[in-house]
Coordinates of C-alpha atoms in Angstrom, one line a residue:
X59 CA 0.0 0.0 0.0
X60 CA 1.1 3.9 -0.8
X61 CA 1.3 6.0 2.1
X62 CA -2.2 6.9 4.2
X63 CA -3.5 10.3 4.7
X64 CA -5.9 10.9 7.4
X65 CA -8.1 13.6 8.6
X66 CA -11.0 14.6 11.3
X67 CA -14.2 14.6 9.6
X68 CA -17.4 16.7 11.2
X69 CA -21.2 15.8 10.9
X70 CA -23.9 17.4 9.3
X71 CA -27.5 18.5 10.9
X72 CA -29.6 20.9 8.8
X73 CA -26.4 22.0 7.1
X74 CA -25.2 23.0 10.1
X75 CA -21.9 21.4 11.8
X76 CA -21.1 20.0 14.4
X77 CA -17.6 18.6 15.1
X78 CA -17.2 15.3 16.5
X79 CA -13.9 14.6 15.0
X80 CA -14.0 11.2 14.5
X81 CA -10.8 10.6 12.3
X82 CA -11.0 9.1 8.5
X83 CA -7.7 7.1 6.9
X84 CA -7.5 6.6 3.0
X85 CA -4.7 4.8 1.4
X86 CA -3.7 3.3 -1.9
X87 CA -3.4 -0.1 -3.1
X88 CA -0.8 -1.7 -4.9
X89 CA -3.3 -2.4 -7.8
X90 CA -4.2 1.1 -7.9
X91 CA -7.3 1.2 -5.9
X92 CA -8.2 3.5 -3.2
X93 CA -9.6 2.3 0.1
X94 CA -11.1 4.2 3.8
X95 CA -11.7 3.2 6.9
X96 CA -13.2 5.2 9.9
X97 CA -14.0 5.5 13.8
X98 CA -17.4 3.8 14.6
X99 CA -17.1 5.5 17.7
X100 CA -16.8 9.1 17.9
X101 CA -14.8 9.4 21.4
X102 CA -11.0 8.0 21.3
X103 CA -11.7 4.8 20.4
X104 CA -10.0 1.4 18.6
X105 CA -13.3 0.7 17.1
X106 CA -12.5 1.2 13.2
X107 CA -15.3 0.0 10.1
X108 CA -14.1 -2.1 7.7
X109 CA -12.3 -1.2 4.9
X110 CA -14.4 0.3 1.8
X111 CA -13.3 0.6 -1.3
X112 CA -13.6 4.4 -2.9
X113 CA -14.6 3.9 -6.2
X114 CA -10.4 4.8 -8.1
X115 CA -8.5 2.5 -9.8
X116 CA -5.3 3.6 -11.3
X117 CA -4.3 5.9 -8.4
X118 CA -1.0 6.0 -7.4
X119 CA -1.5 8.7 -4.5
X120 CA -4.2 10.4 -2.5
X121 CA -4.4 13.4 -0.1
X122 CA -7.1 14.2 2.5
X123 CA -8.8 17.6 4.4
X124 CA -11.3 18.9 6.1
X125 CA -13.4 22.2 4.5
X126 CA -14.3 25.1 6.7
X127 CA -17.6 23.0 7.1
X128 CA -16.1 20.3 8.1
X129 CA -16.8 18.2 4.7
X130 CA -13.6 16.3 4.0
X131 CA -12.1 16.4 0.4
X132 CA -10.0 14.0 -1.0
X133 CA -7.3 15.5 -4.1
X134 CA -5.9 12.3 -5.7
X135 CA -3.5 11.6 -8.7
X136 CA -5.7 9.1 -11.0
X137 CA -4.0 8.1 -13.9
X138 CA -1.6 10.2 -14.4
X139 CA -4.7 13.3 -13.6
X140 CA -5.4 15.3 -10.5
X141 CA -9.3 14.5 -9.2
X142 CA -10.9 15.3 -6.6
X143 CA -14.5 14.3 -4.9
X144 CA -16.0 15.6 -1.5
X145 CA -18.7 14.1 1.1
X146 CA -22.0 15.9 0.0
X147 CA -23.7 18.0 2.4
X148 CA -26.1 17.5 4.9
X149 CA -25.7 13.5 4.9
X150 CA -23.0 11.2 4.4
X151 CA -22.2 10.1 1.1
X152 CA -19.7 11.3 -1.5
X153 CA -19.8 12.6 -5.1
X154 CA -18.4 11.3 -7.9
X155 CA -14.5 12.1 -9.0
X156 CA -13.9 15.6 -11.0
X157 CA -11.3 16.3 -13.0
X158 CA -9.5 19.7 -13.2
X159 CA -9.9 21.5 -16.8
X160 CA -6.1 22.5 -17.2
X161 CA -3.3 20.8 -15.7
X162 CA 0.3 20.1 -15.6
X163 CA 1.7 17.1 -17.6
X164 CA 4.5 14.5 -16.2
X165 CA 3.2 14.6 -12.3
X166 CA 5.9 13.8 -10.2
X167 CA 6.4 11.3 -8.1
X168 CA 5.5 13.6 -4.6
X169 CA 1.7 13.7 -3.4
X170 CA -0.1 16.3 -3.0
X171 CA -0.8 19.0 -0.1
X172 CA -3.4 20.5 1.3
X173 CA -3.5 23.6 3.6
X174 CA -6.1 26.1 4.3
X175 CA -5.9 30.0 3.9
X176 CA -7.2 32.5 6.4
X177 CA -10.3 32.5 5.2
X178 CA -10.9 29.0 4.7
X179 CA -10.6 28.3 1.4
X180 CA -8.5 25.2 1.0
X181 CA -5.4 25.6 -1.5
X182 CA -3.5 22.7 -3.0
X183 CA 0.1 22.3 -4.4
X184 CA 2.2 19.7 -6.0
X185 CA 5.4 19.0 -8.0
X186 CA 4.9 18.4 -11.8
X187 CA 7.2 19.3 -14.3
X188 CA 9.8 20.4 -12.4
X189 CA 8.4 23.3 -11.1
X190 CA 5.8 24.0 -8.4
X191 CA 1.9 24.2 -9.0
X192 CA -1.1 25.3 -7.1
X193 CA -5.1 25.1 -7.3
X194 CA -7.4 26.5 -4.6
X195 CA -11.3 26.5 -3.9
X196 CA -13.2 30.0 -4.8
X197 CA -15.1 30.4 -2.1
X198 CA -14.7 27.8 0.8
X199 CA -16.5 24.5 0.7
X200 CA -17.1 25.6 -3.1
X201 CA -15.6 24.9 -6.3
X202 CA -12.0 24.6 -7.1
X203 CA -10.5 26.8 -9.5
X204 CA -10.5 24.3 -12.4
X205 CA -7.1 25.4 -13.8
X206 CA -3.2 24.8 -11.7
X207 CA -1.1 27.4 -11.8
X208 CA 2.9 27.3 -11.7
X209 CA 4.3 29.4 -9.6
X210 CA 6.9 31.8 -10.9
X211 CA 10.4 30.1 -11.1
X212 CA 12.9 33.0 -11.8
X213 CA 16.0 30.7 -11.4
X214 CA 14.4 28.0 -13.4
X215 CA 15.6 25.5 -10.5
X216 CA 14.7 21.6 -11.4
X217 CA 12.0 20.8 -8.1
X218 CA 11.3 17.4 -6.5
X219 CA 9.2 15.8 -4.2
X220 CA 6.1 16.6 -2.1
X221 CA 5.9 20.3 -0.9
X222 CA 5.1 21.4 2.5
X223 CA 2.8 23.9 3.5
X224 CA 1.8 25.4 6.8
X225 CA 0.3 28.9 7.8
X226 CA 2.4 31.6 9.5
X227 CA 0.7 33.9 12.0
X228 CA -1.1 36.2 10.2
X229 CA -2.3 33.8 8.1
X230 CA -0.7 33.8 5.3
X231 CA 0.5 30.4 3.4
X232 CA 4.4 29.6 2.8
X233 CA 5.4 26.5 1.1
X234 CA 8.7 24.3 0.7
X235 CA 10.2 22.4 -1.8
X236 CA 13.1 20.6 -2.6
X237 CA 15.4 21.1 -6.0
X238 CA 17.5 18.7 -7.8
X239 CA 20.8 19.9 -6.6
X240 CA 19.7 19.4 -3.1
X241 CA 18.7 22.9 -2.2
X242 CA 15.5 23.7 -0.4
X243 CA 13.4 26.3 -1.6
X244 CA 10.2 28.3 -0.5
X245 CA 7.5 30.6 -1.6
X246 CA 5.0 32.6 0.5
X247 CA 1.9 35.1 0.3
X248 CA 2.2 38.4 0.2
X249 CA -0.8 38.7 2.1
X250 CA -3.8 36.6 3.3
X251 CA -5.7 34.7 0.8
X252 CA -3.5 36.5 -2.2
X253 CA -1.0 35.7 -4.7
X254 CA 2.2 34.1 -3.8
X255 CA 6.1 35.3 -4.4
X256 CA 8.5 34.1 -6.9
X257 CA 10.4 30.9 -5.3
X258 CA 13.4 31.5 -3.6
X259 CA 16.3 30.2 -1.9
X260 CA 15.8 29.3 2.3
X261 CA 18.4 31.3 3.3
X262 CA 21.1 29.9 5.8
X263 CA 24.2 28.3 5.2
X264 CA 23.2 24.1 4.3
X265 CA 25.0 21.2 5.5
X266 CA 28.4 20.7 4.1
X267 CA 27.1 17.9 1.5
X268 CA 27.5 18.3 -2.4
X269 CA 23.7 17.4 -2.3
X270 CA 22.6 18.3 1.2
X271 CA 19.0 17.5 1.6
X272 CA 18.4 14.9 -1.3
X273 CA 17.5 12.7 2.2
X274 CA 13.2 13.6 1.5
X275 CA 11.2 16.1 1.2
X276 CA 10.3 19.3 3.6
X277 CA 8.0 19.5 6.0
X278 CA 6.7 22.4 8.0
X279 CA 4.6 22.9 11.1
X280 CA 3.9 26.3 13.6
X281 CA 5.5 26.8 16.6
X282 CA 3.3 27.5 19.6
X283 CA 4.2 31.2 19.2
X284 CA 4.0 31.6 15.3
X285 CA 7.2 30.6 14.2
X286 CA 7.6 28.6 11.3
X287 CA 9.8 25.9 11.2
X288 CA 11.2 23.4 8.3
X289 CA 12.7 19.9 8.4
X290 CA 14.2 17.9 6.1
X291 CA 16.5 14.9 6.1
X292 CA 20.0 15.3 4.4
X293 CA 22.3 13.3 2.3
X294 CA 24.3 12.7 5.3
X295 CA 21.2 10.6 7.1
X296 CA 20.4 13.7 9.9
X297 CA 17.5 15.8 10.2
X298 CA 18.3 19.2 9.8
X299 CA 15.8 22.3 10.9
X300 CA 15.6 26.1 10.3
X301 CA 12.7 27.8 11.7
X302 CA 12.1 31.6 12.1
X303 CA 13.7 34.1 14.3
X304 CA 10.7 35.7 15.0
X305 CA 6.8 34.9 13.4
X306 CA 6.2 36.4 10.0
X307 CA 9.7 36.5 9.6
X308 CA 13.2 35.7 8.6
X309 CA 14.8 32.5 8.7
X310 CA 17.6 31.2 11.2
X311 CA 20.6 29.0 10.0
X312 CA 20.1 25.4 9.6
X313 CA 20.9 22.7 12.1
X314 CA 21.0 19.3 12.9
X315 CA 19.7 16.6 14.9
X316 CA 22.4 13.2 15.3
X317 CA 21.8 10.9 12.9
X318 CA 20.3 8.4 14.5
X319 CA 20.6 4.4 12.7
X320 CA 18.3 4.0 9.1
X321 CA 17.6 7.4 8.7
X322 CA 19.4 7.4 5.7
X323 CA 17.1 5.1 4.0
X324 CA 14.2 7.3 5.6
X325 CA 11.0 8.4 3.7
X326 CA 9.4 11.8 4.1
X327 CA 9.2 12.8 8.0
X328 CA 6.3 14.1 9.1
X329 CA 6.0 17.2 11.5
X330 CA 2.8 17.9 14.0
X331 CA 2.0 20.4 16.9
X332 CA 0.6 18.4 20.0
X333 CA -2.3 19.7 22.3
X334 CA -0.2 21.9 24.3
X335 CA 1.7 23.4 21.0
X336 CA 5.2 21.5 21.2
X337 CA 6.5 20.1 17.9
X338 CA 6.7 16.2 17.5
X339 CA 8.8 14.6 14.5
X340 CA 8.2 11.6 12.8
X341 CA 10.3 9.3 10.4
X342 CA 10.4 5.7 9.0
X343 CA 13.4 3.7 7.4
X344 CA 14.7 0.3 7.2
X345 CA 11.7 -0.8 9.1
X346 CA 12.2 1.8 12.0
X347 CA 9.5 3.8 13.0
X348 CA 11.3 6.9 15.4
X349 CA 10.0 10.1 16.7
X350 CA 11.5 13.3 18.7
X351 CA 10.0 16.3 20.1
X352 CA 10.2 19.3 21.4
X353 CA 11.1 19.1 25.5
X354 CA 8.3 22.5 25.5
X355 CA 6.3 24.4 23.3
X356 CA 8.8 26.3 20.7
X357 CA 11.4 25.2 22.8
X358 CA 14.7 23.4 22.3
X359 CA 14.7 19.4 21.4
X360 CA 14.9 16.0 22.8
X361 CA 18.5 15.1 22.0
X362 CA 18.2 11.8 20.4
X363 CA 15.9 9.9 18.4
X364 CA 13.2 6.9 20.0
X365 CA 12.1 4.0 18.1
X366 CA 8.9 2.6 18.5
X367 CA 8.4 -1.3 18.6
X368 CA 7.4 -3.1 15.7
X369 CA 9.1 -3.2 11.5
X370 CA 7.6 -1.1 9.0
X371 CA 7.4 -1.0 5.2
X372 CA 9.1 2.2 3.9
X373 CA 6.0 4.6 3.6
X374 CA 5.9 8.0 4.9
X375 CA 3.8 8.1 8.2
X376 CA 0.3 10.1 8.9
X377 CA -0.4 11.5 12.0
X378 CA -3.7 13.2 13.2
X379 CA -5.4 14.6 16.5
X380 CA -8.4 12.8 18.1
X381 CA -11.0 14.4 19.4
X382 CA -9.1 14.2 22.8
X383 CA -6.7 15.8 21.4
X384 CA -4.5 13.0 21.4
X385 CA -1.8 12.1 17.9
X386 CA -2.8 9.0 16.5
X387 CA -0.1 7.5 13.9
X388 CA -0.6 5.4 11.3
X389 CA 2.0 3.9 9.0
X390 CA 2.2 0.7 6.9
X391 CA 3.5 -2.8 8.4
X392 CA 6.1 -5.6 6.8
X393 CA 2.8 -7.2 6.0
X394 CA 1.7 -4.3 4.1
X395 CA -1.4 -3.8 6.8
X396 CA -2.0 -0.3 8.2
X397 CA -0.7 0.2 11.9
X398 CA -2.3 2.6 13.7
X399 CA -0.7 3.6 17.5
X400 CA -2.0 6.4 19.5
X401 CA -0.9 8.5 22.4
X402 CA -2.5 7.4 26.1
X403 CA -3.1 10.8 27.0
X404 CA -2.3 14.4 25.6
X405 CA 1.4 14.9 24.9
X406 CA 2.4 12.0 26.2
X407 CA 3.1 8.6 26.1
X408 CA 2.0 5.5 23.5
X409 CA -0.5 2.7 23.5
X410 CA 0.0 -0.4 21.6
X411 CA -0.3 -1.2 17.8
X412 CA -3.8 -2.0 16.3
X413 CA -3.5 -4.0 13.5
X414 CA -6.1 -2.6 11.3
X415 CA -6.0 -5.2 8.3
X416 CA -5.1 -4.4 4.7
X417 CA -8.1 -4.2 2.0
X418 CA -9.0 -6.4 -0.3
X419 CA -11.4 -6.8 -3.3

């Protein structure tokens, strides 16, 4: 199976909403199907449905999130095309896959990703071509805008990967990419829910690698008190950071975490903010599942990397919030079943694996 994306889903009464949170998982076969699974129990619970099939074949990846409504929306690359379908309002149900009218040839490799602006119109951007794209709903809960759009690319830099994206304080959207040659690269709004700069270089000196972070892709999460910060793993097999000196801001230099074993043959890490705002990391290689956090909200770091029990395929990781506010992680087995693990109260500790199956037709 491709890597799972997961998401809090609300529910609907006389088009009104009222958050319950229950969390929603979709991942891809190996045939090219797509698949969900959800909470039959709204509360914290290991009760999950069955695994449902979503109606794609030829899909190679999918991304997940919730509207301003609550509604989740699912953005998925369907061969070789970028569709998208969307629980209907007022029940549950879906609609029917829609296509974009003009898009980029040649999609990458990366998945897509997702982020709301200020006003709650969801915005999407992936890698295709070499160069970064970007679509976004009209009005939120509405329409897309049936065309992506490249972003400008003065330098004509060859991009990668899967972007990050993630909101600075007042609101406005920055992303990160990757380039060819190693370097990391962002671009930003100039003010909420508008247009976006030209790409540019992250300032700050990189690691002293010919093809420093060639390790993944970015990814990017808010500090308790509005600072950005960016991770990505390097060709030398450690995570490096930069974050913002102050929020809204300019960037710091870039630093590293030790390298702890198999993160060299790591895929993407995944950042999240826990219930009381610190930063938790995590990353899978060689059949290693490890996290690290922040020791207090936009504070300083643990100082070394801890595994969880249990071999993993090499997917990427998803991580989401309960309606406890607890992380729940899910991330695909040896066995190719999805593994789901969640914390035993709020920014602390772990449970134990569920086991929650793998689909099948």
């Amino acid at each position: 199976m491709g890597t799972p994306t997961v998401a809090a889903n609300g529910v609907f009464r006389d088009k009104q909403v009222s958050s319950d949170g229950h969390l929603e998982v979709f991942v891809v076969g190996e045939d090219g199907s797509m698949w969900h699974s959800w909470e039959d129990v709204f509360k914290n619970t290991n009760t999950w449905g069955s695994w449902t099939g979503f109606d794609a074949t030829d899909a190679t990846s999918a991304t997940v999130a919730a509207q301003q409504d609550g509604r989740l929306t699912v953005l998925a690359i369907i061969g070789g095309t970028v569709q998208h379908r969307w629980q209907n309002p007022g029940v549950f149900g879906w609609s029917g896959w829609t296509g974009f009218g003009s898009q980029p040839d040649e999609l990458g490799q990366g998945r897509i990703a997702i982020e709301p602006n200020q006003d709650g119109r969801l915005e999407a951007f992936l890698v295709a071509q070499g160069n970064l794209w970007h679509s976004w709903q009209k009005d939120p809960n509405g329409d897309w805008n049936p065309d992506w759009v490249a972003i400008d690319n003065p330098f004509l830099v060859e991009l990668g990967g899967t972007p990050a994206v993630a909101a600075n304080q007042d609101g406005t959207l920055e992303a990160f990419v990757t380039a060819s040659n190693g370097s990391l690269w962002h671009t930003y709004q100039g003010r909420p829910n508008n247009g976006w700069s030209s790409l540019e270089k992250l300032v700050g000196d990189p690691p002293a690698d010919p093809f420093p972070f060639l390790g993944s892709s970015p990814t990017a999460a808010a500090n308790l008190d509005g600072r950005l910060e960016v991770l990505v793993i390097g060709g030398d097999g450690k995570l490096w950071r930069n974050y913002q000196g102050l929020p809204n801001s300019g960037w710091s230099n870039w630093s590293s975490f030790d390298s702890p074993p198999h993160l060299q043959d790591s895929q993407d890490p995944i950042a999240t903010c826990n219930e009381d705002g610190h930063l938790e990391v995590f990353a899978t290689g060689s059949q290693i599942l490890q996290h690290l956090w922040q020791t207090s909200p936009s504070n300083g770091w643990v100082d070394k990397w801890y595994p969880f029990a249990g071999e993993f395929s090499q997917s990427t990781a998803a991580v989401a919030r309960n309606l406890d506010d607890e992380l729940v992680v899910f991330v695909i087995g040896q066995g190719a079943n999805l593994l789901r693990i969640a914390q035993t109260e709020q920014n602390n500790g772990w449970g134990g694996w569920n086991d929650m199956g793998r689909p099948s037709k």
